[in-house]
Amino acid sequence: MKVNLMNLTKKFGPVTAVERINLDIKDGEFVAFLGPSGCGKTTTLLMVAGIYKPSEGDIFFDGQQVNNFPPKDRDIGMVFQSYALYPHMSVFQNLSYPLLLKKRPKDEMKIEAQRIADMMGIGGLLKRKPGQLSGGQQQRVALGRALIKKPKLLLFDEPLSNLDARLRISMRGEIKKLQKDLGITSIYVTHDQIEALTMADRIAVIKDGILQAYTDPENLHDRPNTLFIAEFIGNPPMNLFDVEIQSEGGKLFANPGDGLKLAIPDSRKPKKTVKGRVRMGIRPQNIHIDSKEGFDTRVFLVEPMGRDDLIVCKVGNTDVHFLVDPIMRLKMEDSIKLKFDMEKSQFFDTETELSLLWG
Amino acid sequence: MKLKIVISRIIPYLLLILFTLPIIIGYVWILISTFSTRTYGLLPVDKDGKFGGFTLSNWSFLFEPEIWIVTFNTLILALGLTIGVVIVSMMAGYALSRIKFPGRKAFLSLTLILHAFPTVTLLIAIYFVLRWIALIPVLGRNIPIIGGFGYNTLGGVILVSIAIQLPLGIWLMKGFFDEVSWDMERAALIDGCSRFRTWWDVMLPQIKPGIAALSIFSFIQGWGSFIIPYTYMVNASRATVATYLNNLLSETAPTNYSMLASVGLFQLLPVLIFYIFTQKYLLSIFAGGVKGAA
């Protein structure tokens, strides 16, 4: 099912939680709503579900306006962070409840519940109560309950946030595979960028109720169109500098501090001719130790992260984070030479915070 | 060091015993005097003042039809009050907890004020209301068992008792509903429930302890209520056990205290038994009810 949101707005009294969101979701697409907590992503989801009524704007399912449809007439399934299972019902009753409400025959309920339970790997737990299940098993029941009525749209509200880290990774893969196999259009709300980047076909980044970007994970990571996205996406976060762009002999240079002069390659020339201060961003993985071409600095801090060591250096007044192989055994106060891969640099306007490269 | 611990353990018990002793002695006295001709303090004595004089004659009231009429009436009153309060509170509590409507806050504070209102000040005003209800055909005074809802009917007493008990019930139920997660309700709506079905199928089972507590509380309240049946039933000796008891106290001269104690114990027994089996639910009123902020 195709989903279109047009100028979707939600106000709670004087507070605007969601402001004029426009986006379209293709049939079978997996879209993530990503943003910090309280940004309005769950509010948007609940409007799509029909729990909240939009203050302004429209929601279309396959071209039909559904603004005033109650949730039960929208043909949707939803999975909640808190699982929201019915604690007084058994797993079987939880799974078959949507069918019971559709007045389906008992035999069909039994067959369908068993089929879904087997698919979710909880076939042997049908007689248990939710309270007797682990968090992961409860989340599977919740997923099964959302799937059993074969909805045309699946909604996820941070479904993995209450699970432990290992389980989260395996469930991530399972949900993605399930979604692709069944081909159900899905919206997945999360504040965890890794979940969004790994699972979604497209990501809608929302901040303060406003849609910041709506694009695929690769674009979002490599071509952030606002400073907020550049800071928010990527782990460890992007290094940001206040720089002055100077032009010398037809070439542009940026000076992040300590008298450094970094040549800006043609591919990264700011679109607008900017003179004066801008924000320069460069990701930790694009900073390398280079004993020939690098500039001199000292290791300020070493944070071992297992596969990599996260090194902190100072350039001017700014902390620079980057990753090195632990085999190098860098220690505090070691002298090193650093090189920025300027082919991967980003530039943003200081005031509007918009990218000077994209969009 | 050890002595200190022992003392700090003993002192609370001593204090508790000191304060509860008068009440316990009261119960012991009731128990003893129901089986004796007279009592001298806690000592059962015969009519000459010597120790002894055990008798069952105080329980002879059990063989009069009147006591069974008032017991039946009291049971109907307690059940009627319980059913009425629980049904209305379950619905009103849900609405106040979950649905936004104009005047919700005002309604909540108003019920709280009503809860604080002393019943006695309303007696005369309610009397006029009941007189007026009595004029309504059928509803007024022509319903079997409860008589009707007008003045001098059991139904009228039930109606007034429900009204006075409702503020507490509504606040209590609202508090319990507030504790149920929104997600569960949303899940039910998405699974295909109507709002009413959600309330019935999904929400009510979550607040069963609250419903149980309110039922027990209301039942006990109805069973022991005195001032309302006493005021709105003309023939107090045929109304409820409480008014029957009061009648014994004022009409027979000299008052037979041993018989009074027997009737009192008779009224107390069901409540005591009830308490023993249901106190864990009653405790949840205090656990769940305090969280019911607006």
XYZ file of C-alpha atoms in Angstrom:
653
model
C 0.000 0.000 0.000
C 1.191 3.480 -0.855
C 1.118 6.071 1.918
C 1.146 9.830 1.351
C 1.411 12.450 4.054
C 0.518 15.966 2.933
C 1.218 18.998 5.115
C 0.556 16.792 8.119
C 0.414 18.918 11.277
C -0.398 18.110 14.892
C -0.874 20.705 17.605
C -1.400 19.988 21.297
C -2.834 23.266 22.552
C -0.202 25.919 21.857
C 2.524 23.358 21.171
C 3.130 22.214 17.613
C 4.397 18.644 17.787
C 4.493 17.972 14.054
C 4.687 20.703 11.457
C 3.714 20.332 7.813
C 5.308 16.990 7.060
C 5.191 15.899 3.437
C 6.342 12.470 2.395
C 5.348 9.574 0.229
C 5.989 5.916 0.905
C 6.032 3.456 -1.977
C 4.283 0.102 -1.923
C 6.410 -2.409 -0.031
C 8.911 0.179 1.110
C 10.528 0.156 4.572
C 10.751 3.710 5.873
C 12.328 4.739 9.169
C 11.382 7.864 11.104
C 14.572 8.890 12.857
C 15.062 11.672 15.366
C 15.893 12.463 18.980
C 13.214 11.726 21.590
C 10.356 14.221 21.629
C 10.891 15.228 17.991
C 7.390 14.261 16.863
C 8.152 10.980 15.108
C 5.855 8.894 17.311
C 3.135 11.547 17.027
C 3.364 11.252 13.247
C 3.140 7.466 13.486
C 0.085 7.667 15.747
C -1.594 9.936 13.207
C -0.942 7.365 10.508
C -2.377 4.729 12.855
C -5.492 6.801 13.459
C -4.952 7.179 17.195
C -4.410 10.939 16.860
C -6.416 13.084 14.476
C -4.277 15.491 12.413
C -4.777 19.164 13.235
C -4.131 20.016 9.604
C -3.103 18.177 6.480
C -4.070 14.822 5.030
C -3.104 11.166 5.109
C -3.701 9.081 1.997
C -3.612 5.282 1.779
C -3.444 4.223 -1.879
C -4.775 7.619 -2.857
C -7.741 7.498 -0.479
C -7.950 10.099 2.246
C -8.166 8.295 5.604
C -8.060 11.242 8.027
C -11.315 10.288 9.716
C -11.018 6.504 9.542
C -10.866 4.871 12.991
C -7.773 2.651 13.518
C -9.734 -0.563 13.016
C -10.735 0.441 9.481
C -7.216 1.287 8.330
C -5.928 -2.245 7.774
C -2.765 -1.718 9.807
C -0.719 -3.657 12.347
C 1.399 -2.047 15.018
C 4.242 -3.135 17.296
C 4.974 -1.114 20.420
C 8.101 -0.525 22.455
C 6.333 -1.775 25.575
C 5.023 -4.811 23.602
C 1.497 -3.845 24.793
C 0.418 -7.477 25.046
C -2.784 -8.208 26.922
C -1.491 -9.683 30.186
C -4.750 -11.435 31.060
C -4.797 -13.410 27.799
C -2.642 -16.374 26.767
C -0.235 -16.112 23.847
C -2.811 -17.848 21.672
C -5.531 -15.395 22.686
C -3.185 -12.463 22.125
C -2.290 -13.663 18.645
C -5.823 -14.514 17.602
C -7.486 -11.458 19.140
C -7.498 -9.452 15.878
C -9.214 -12.405 14.153
C -11.706 -12.764 17.008
C -12.653 -9.122 16.488
C -13.156 -9.835 12.796
C -15.538 -12.632 13.815
C -13.520 -15.300 12.015
C -14.381 -18.969 12.736
C -12.591 -20.721 15.607
C -10.825 -23.240 13.358
C -9.306 -20.517 11.222
C -8.118 -18.691 14.355
C -6.376 -21.836 15.581
C -4.679 -22.564 12.251
C -3.597 -18.972 11.681
C -2.308 -18.477 15.250
C -0.249 -21.675 14.972
C 1.108 -20.661 11.560
C 2.132 -17.182 12.751
C 3.561 -18.562 16.000
C 5.669 -21.079 14.071
C 6.838 -18.332 11.745
C 7.896 -16.256 14.744
C 9.525 -19.235 16.466
C 7.147 -19.256 19.430
C 5.011 -22.204 18.336
C 5.473 -24.006 21.633
C 4.468 -21.123 23.849
C 0.812 -20.672 22.828
C -0.578 -21.613 26.245
C 1.674 -19.305 28.250
C 0.715 -15.900 29.589
C 2.828 -12.903 28.459
C 4.184 -12.539 32.000
C 5.853 -15.955 31.671
C 7.814 -14.970 28.541
C 11.165 -13.246 28.091
C 11.341 -9.798 26.521
C 12.364 -11.184 23.143
C 9.557 -13.748 23.141
C 7.046 -11.055 24.106
C 8.231 -8.896 21.226
C 7.737 -11.853 18.858
C 4.180 -12.308 20.101
C 3.556 -8.599 19.550
C 4.978 -8.865 16.035
C 2.840 -11.929 15.347
C -0.277 -10.163 16.598
C 0.448 -7.283 14.227
C 0.950 -9.668 11.297
C -1.896 -12.124 11.800
C -4.594 -10.071 10.089
C -2.326 -9.584 7.048
C -2.255 -5.801 7.280
C -1.344 -3.606 4.342
C 0.765 -1.332 6.533
C 2.991 -2.232 9.479
C 3.897 0.365 12.079
C 6.782 -0.046 14.509
C 7.215 2.249 17.505
C 10.775 1.670 18.740
C 10.114 -2.052 18.982
C 13.637 -3.067 19.963
C 14.467 -0.420 22.549
C 13.555 -2.621 25.515
C 15.656 -5.587 24.388
C 19.258 -6.274 25.319
C 21.968 -5.389 22.808
C 22.588 -8.886 21.373
C 18.918 -9.652 20.886
C 18.406 -6.254 19.296
C 20.924 -7.051 16.571
C 19.384 -10.428 15.727
C 15.813 -9.080 15.835
C 16.904 -6.244 13.548
C 17.828 -8.748 10.871
C 14.716 -10.841 11.441
C 12.337 -7.914 11.129
C 14.029 -6.715 7.982
C 13.909 -10.161 6.387
C 10.289 -10.662 7.407
C 9.336 -7.307 5.939
C 11.047 -8.067 2.640
C 9.565 -11.588 2.448
C 6.026 -10.412 3.128
C 6.422 -7.174 1.156
C 4.336 -5.170 3.617
C 4.804 -1.411 3.530
C 6.362 -0.476 6.875
C 7.077 2.588 8.961
C 9.647 2.157 11.701
C 10.097 4.811 14.373
C 13.445 4.832 16.149
C 15.944 7.129 17.801
C 18.720 4.637 17.087
C 20.489 5.638 13.864
C 22.076 2.220 13.446
C 18.629 0.599 13.334
C 17.475 3.159 10.789
C 20.606 2.898 8.646
C 20.712 -0.903 8.628
C 17.010 -1.643 8.126
C 15.340 1.118 6.170
C 15.058 1.699 2.436
C 14.580 5.380 3.118
C 14.982 7.424 6.272
C 12.942 10.451 7.284
C 14.930 12.523 9.756
C 12.654 14.587 11.998
C 13.713 17.315 14.396
C 11.396 19.562 16.414
C 8.434 18.320 14.394
C 9.969 19.309 11.080
C 11.115 16.891 8.396
C 14.849 17.505 7.896
C 15.586 15.008 5.176
C 13.953 12.063 3.457
C 16.403 9.939 1.532
C 18.208 6.604 1.487
C 20.760 5.694 4.192
C 23.802 6.160 1.954
C 22.828 9.677 0.916
C 22.004 10.576 4.467
C 25.429 9.495 5.645
C 27.547 10.814 2.773
C 25.622 13.875 1.667
C 23.968 15.398 4.763
C 21.982 18.462 3.721
C 21.909 20.101 7.150
C 24.323 20.452 10.019
C 21.862 18.622 12.284
C 21.921 15.516 10.093
C 25.696 15.623 9.820
C 25.993 15.656 13.604
C 23.177 13.177 14.236
C 24.062 10.486 11.713
C 27.255 8.511 12.019
C 29.052 6.936 14.920
C 31.373 8.242 16.284
C 29.922 11.633 15.348
C 31.390 13.910 12.697
C 34.152 16.328 13.713
C 33.117 19.929 13.191
C 35.359 22.990 12.902
C 34.829 26.706 12.579
C 36.936 27.569 9.546
C 37.618 30.529 7.321
C 37.689 29.875 3.600
C 40.462 31.689 1.800
C 41.161 31.860 -1.868
C 44.752 31.785 -3.109
C 45.669 31.592 -6.776
C 42.288 30.195 -7.806
C 42.413 27.511 -5.093
C 40.361 27.402 -1.895
C 41.795 26.691 1.512
C 40.253 26.064 4.931
C 42.019 26.850 8.206
C 40.746 24.786 11.152
C 43.329 26.304 13.517
C 46.970 25.944 14.565
C 47.985 27.686 11.317
C 46.819 24.708 9.268
C 45.867 25.299 5.639
C 43.848 22.534 4.030
C 43.309 22.585 0.287
C 39.671 22.071 -0.696
C 39.401 19.774 -3.738
C 37.182 20.830 -6.639
C 34.605 18.134 -5.823
C 34.014 19.791 -2.454
C 33.946 23.404 -3.513
C 31.037 25.160 -1.783
C 28.296 25.926 -4.323
C 27.735 29.407 -3.097
C 30.794 31.614 -3.120
C 31.262 32.016 0.591
C 33.792 34.301 2.133
C 34.314 34.247 5.851
C 33.430 31.701 8.493
C 31.725 28.385 7.743
C 31.410 25.046 9.547
C 33.595 22.276 8.191
C 32.802 18.673 8.988
C 34.892 15.570 8.551
C 34.068 12.054 9.739
C 36.413 10.187 12.108
C 36.950 7.452 9.515
C 38.270 10.054 7.053
C 41.143 11.137 9.285
C 44.292 9.067 9.031
C 47.768 8.926 10.446
C 50.183 9.825 7.630
C 53.848 10.192 8.525
C 54.712 11.863 5.205
C 52.030 14.417 4.430
C 50.385 14.831 7.816
C 50.612 17.720 10.246
C 52.070 17.382 13.726
C 49.887 16.912 16.776
C 49.773 15.016 20.058
C 47.449 12.290 21.318
C 45.225 13.846 23.946
C 43.125 10.813 24.916
C 42.805 7.129 23.951
C 39.453 5.329 24.278
C 39.736 1.613 23.470
C 36.535 0.430 21.739
C 37.534 -3.151 21.021
C 37.903 -3.287 17.236
C 39.284 0.275 17.090
C 40.865 2.778 19.404
C 39.117 6.134 19.418
C 41.823 8.814 19.551
C 41.194 12.399 20.599
C 43.588 15.152 19.467
C 43.415 18.909 19.628
C 43.404 21.087 16.540
C 43.106 24.695 17.603
C 40.412 24.626 20.280
C 38.524 21.741 18.714
C 38.632 18.107 19.795
C 39.262 15.846 16.816
C 38.083 12.266 17.050
C 39.328 9.519 14.791
C 39.824 5.763 14.741
C 43.055 3.783 14.605
C 43.977 0.120 14.724
C 44.688 -0.871 18.374
C 47.828 -2.620 17.106
C 49.481 0.826 16.875
C 49.368 1.040 20.686
C 49.053 4.804 20.760
C 49.342 6.350 24.205
C 48.580 9.758 25.595
C 51.076 12.471 24.666
C 52.451 10.439 21.706
C 53.482 12.624 18.754
C 51.647 11.756 15.553
C 51.089 13.184 12.068
C 47.485 13.495 10.895
C 45.978 13.872 7.461
C 42.391 14.914 6.705
C 40.865 13.283 3.636
C 39.428 16.513 2.226
C 37.666 14.600 -0.572
C 35.181 13.596 2.143
C 34.795 16.965 3.860
C 31.462 18.751 4.364
C 30.702 22.480 4.556
C 27.779 24.198 6.223
C 26.571 27.753 6.495
C 27.118 29.010 10.055
C 23.760 30.759 10.273
C 21.259 28.691 8.262
C 23.084 25.424 9.093
C 22.341 24.252 5.552
C 24.908 22.355 3.541
C 26.978 24.402 1.105
C 27.558 21.289 -1.013
C 24.186 19.525 -1.396
C 20.545 20.383 -1.679
C 24.229 -3.090 71.387
C 21.967 -6.151 71.304
C 19.799 -4.715 74.032
C 19.277 -1.590 71.984
C 18.021 -3.591 69.021
C 15.654 -5.577 71.214
C 14.270 -2.412 72.771
C 13.827 -0.707 69.420
C 11.872 -3.750 68.246
C 9.729 -3.949 71.363
C 8.725 -0.299 71.656
C 6.611 -0.176 68.474
C 4.736 -3.279 69.576
C 4.114 -1.843 73.021
C 2.717 1.339 71.493
C 0.517 -0.597 69.065
C -0.811 -2.801 71.851
C -1.515 0.244 73.995
C -3.608 1.905 71.298
C -5.465 -1.160 70.045
C -6.217 -2.624 73.470
C -9.441 -0.618 74.046
C -10.826 -1.812 70.704
C -9.869 -5.416 71.373
C -11.409 -5.260 74.843
C -14.590 -3.930 73.225
C -14.789 -6.944 70.920
C -14.063 -9.327 73.778
C -16.826 -7.733 75.816
C -19.331 -8.156 72.993
C -18.390 -11.798 72.631
C -18.718 -12.491 76.365
C -21.907 -10.565 76.957
C -23.801 -12.242 74.115
C -23.608 -15.481 76.074
C -24.259 -14.114 79.553
C -27.209 -12.749 81.496
C -25.241 -9.713 82.639
C -21.629 -8.668 82.762
C -19.528 -7.028 85.387
C -16.689 -5.544 83.446
C -15.459 -8.463 81.401
C -16.814 -10.980 83.906
C -20.060 -12.772 83.055
C -22.356 -12.774 86.096
C -25.829 -14.105 86.891
C -28.626 -11.938 88.211
C -27.317 -12.206 91.769
C -23.971 -10.804 90.736
C -22.057 -14.069 91.050
C -19.720 -15.425 88.352
C -21.579 -17.544 85.806
C -24.981 -16.997 84.270
C -24.161 -18.292 80.823
C -27.195 -18.340 78.534
C -28.245 -18.517 74.915
C -31.393 -16.507 75.458
C -29.822 -13.373 74.017
C -29.919 -15.038 70.591
C -33.686 -15.587 70.763
C -34.150 -12.689 68.326
C -33.032 -15.075 65.587
C -36.442 -16.765 65.847
C -38.377 -13.588 65.123
C -39.224 -12.896 61.465
C -38.296 -9.230 61.812
C -34.559 -9.853 62.001
C -34.653 -11.819 58.754
C -36.595 -9.061 57.001
C -34.041 -6.450 58.026
C -31.131 -8.769 57.172
C -32.587 -9.328 53.717
C -33.102 -5.573 53.305
C -29.540 -4.864 54.415
C -28.236 -7.425 51.946
C -30.239 -5.832 49.123
C -29.012 -2.390 50.143
C -25.381 -3.504 50.248
C -25.615 -5.374 46.933
C -27.532 -2.568 45.220
C -25.039 0.002 46.433
C -22.111 -2.151 45.303
C -23.475 -2.861 41.827
C -24.514 0.750 41.254
C -21.278 2.283 42.475
C -19.056 -0.184 40.627
C -20.830 0.137 37.268
C -20.982 3.938 37.289
C -17.424 4.323 38.649
C -15.967 1.939 36.059
C -17.430 3.998 33.245
C -16.894 7.447 34.714
C -13.368 6.591 35.865
C -12.439 5.426 32.373
C -13.869 8.535 30.745
C -12.096 10.837 33.182
C -8.822 8.988 32.806
C -8.774 8.526 29.035
C -11.091 10.889 27.205
C -10.556 14.615 26.791
C -13.810 16.524 27.028
C -14.713 20.061 28.050
C -15.242 20.408 31.775
C -13.196 17.329 32.678
C -10.967 19.123 35.189
C -13.943 20.965 36.676
C -15.840 17.698 37.031
C -12.906 16.087 38.799
C -12.542 18.859 41.350
C -16.294 19.018 41.847
C -16.497 15.321 42.696
C -13.644 15.795 45.113
C -15.553 18.580 46.877
C -18.673 16.390 46.968
C -16.624 13.653 48.566
C -15.624 16.049 51.336
C -19.236 17.161 51.867
C -20.737 15.800 55.093
C -23.809 13.635 54.366
C -25.789 15.068 57.259
C -25.974 18.550 55.729
C -27.709 17.117 52.652
C -30.357 15.094 54.505
C -33.204 17.582 54.259
C -32.560 18.512 50.651
C -32.446 14.858 49.648
C -35.679 14.279 51.552
C -37.446 16.674 49.180
C -35.862 15.041 46.163
C -37.042 11.607 47.290
C -40.541 12.932 47.980
C -40.616 14.230 44.424
C -39.312 10.956 42.957
C -42.045 9.119 44.865
C -44.612 10.960 42.731
C -43.255 9.415 39.515
C -45.500 6.491 38.517
C -44.018 2.971 38.805
C -40.440 4.220 39.355
C -41.515 6.022 42.510
C -42.924 3.214 44.633
C -43.996 0.247 42.556
C -40.918 -1.887 41.952
C -40.700 -5.354 43.533
C -38.090 -6.074 46.231
C -36.618 -2.586 46.447
C -40.030 -0.893 46.503
C -39.084 1.944 44.158
C -36.759 4.903 44.193
C -38.893 7.362 46.148
C -39.173 8.283 49.801
C -39.681 5.409 52.233
C -38.449 2.729 49.821
C -35.308 0.633 49.916
C -34.535 1.743 46.357
C -34.553 5.360 47.460
C -32.042 4.551 50.175
C -29.875 2.698 47.634
C -30.045 5.630 45.224
C -28.916 8.132 47.856
C -26.184 5.815 49.141
C -24.829 5.351 45.612
C -24.766 9.112 45.041
C -22.822 9.678 48.232
C -20.391 6.838 47.583
C -19.750 7.729 43.919
C -17.096 10.463 44.257
C -14.800 8.068 46.082
C -15.516 5.290 43.586
C -14.926 7.475 40.542
C -11.624 8.827 41.826
C -10.508 5.369 42.791
C -11.320 3.895 39.393
C -9.722 6.840 37.597
C -6.547 6.218 39.582
C -6.490 2.575 38.535
C -7.190 3.371 34.872
C -4.391 5.962 34.898
C -1.960 3.153 35.679
C -2.831 1.125 32.576
C -0.467 1.861 29.683
C -1.767 3.838 26.724
C 0.030 1.480 24.376
C -2.174 -1.421 25.399
C -5.285 0.576 24.629
C -3.849 1.718 21.307
C -2.956 -1.864 20.448
C -6.556 -2.878 21.102
C -7.899 -0.078 18.905
C -5.551 -1.092 16.075
C -6.410 -4.776 16.513
C -9.963 -3.789 15.674
C -11.753 -2.951 18.920
C -14.357 -0.248 19.274
C -13.822 2.089 22.208
C -16.440 0.217 24.231
C -14.910 -3.167 23.425
C -11.486 -1.848 24.418
C -12.888 -0.778 27.756
C -14.619 -4.092 28.352
C -12.136 -6.583 26.881
C -8.782 -4.983 27.558
C -9.009 -2.234 30.171
C -11.333 -3.753 32.781
C -9.300 -6.962 33.229
C -6.262 -4.817 34.065
C -8.023 -3.095 36.956
C -9.666 -6.186 38.480
C -7.975 -5.610 41.866
C -9.410 -2.090 41.896
C -12.902 -3.312 41.029
C -12.652 -5.974 43.732
C -11.506 -3.430 46.294
C -14.243 -0.955 45.432
C -16.880 -3.726 45.531
C -15.821 -4.897 48.965
C -15.547 -1.379 50.264
C -18.985 -0.446 48.970
C -20.557 -3.638 50.266
C -19.236 -3.073 53.764
C -20.291 0.564 53.612
C -23.812 -0.451 52.592
C -24.025 -3.203 55.174
C -23.188 -0.866 58.029
C -24.892 2.307 56.822
C -27.242 3.850 59.358
C -28.014 7.513 58.875
C -29.529 7.232 55.373
C -31.860 4.269 55.947
C -32.753 5.703 59.361
C -33.778 9.023 57.798
C -35.584 7.859 54.677
C -37.349 4.719 55.888
C -40.397 5.461 57.991
C -40.508 2.212 59.953
C -36.944 2.024 61.205
C -37.437 -1.350 62.902
C -38.228 -2.906 59.520
C -35.481 -1.172 57.510
C -31.929 -2.495 58.016
C -29.974 -4.276 60.727
C -28.404 -0.986 61.811
C -31.737 0.756 62.311
C -33.145 -2.368 63.976
C -30.252 -2.209 66.408
C -30.901 1.439 67.082
C -34.533 0.599 67.678
C -33.591 -1.933 70.360
C -31.489 0.693 72.051
C -34.198 3.302 72.239
C -37.484 1.385 72.546
C -36.992 -1.338 75.116
C -36.671 -0.037 78.639
C -34.594 -0.996 80.468
C -32.176 -1.664 77.608
C -31.087 -5.283 77.389
C -27.421 -4.757 76.640
C -26.656 -8.423 76.240
C -29.266 -8.758 73.521
C -28.002 -5.560 71.924
C -24.529 -7.080 71.862
C -25.906 -10.225 70.232
C -27.590 -8.309 67.428
C -24.429 -6.233 67.049
C -22.330 -9.362 66.714
C -24.863 -10.751 64.264
C -24.397 -7.653 62.122
C -20.637 -7.727 62.522
C -20.033 -11.377 61.647
C -20.488 -11.202 57.847
C -18.254 -8.128 57.687
C -15.536 -9.775 59.771
C -15.570 -12.901 57.649
C -15.570 -10.744 54.519
C -12.568 -8.790 55.786
C -10.525 -11.870 56.519
C -10.862 -13.120 52.947
C -10.634 -9.837 51.106
C -8.208 -7.627 52.993
C -5.480 -8.034 50.372
C -7.765 -6.423 47.777
C -8.723 -3.662 50.180
C -5.041 -2.858 50.646
C -4.740 -2.203 46.918
C -7.108 0.758 47.316
C -4.398 2.485 49.244
C -1.670 1.295 46.889
C -3.456 2.241 43.669
C -5.763 4.988 44.791
C -3.165 7.483 45.917
C -1.732 7.736 42.427
C -4.985 9.118 41.029
C -3.843 12.693 40.486
C -5.569 14.764 37.819
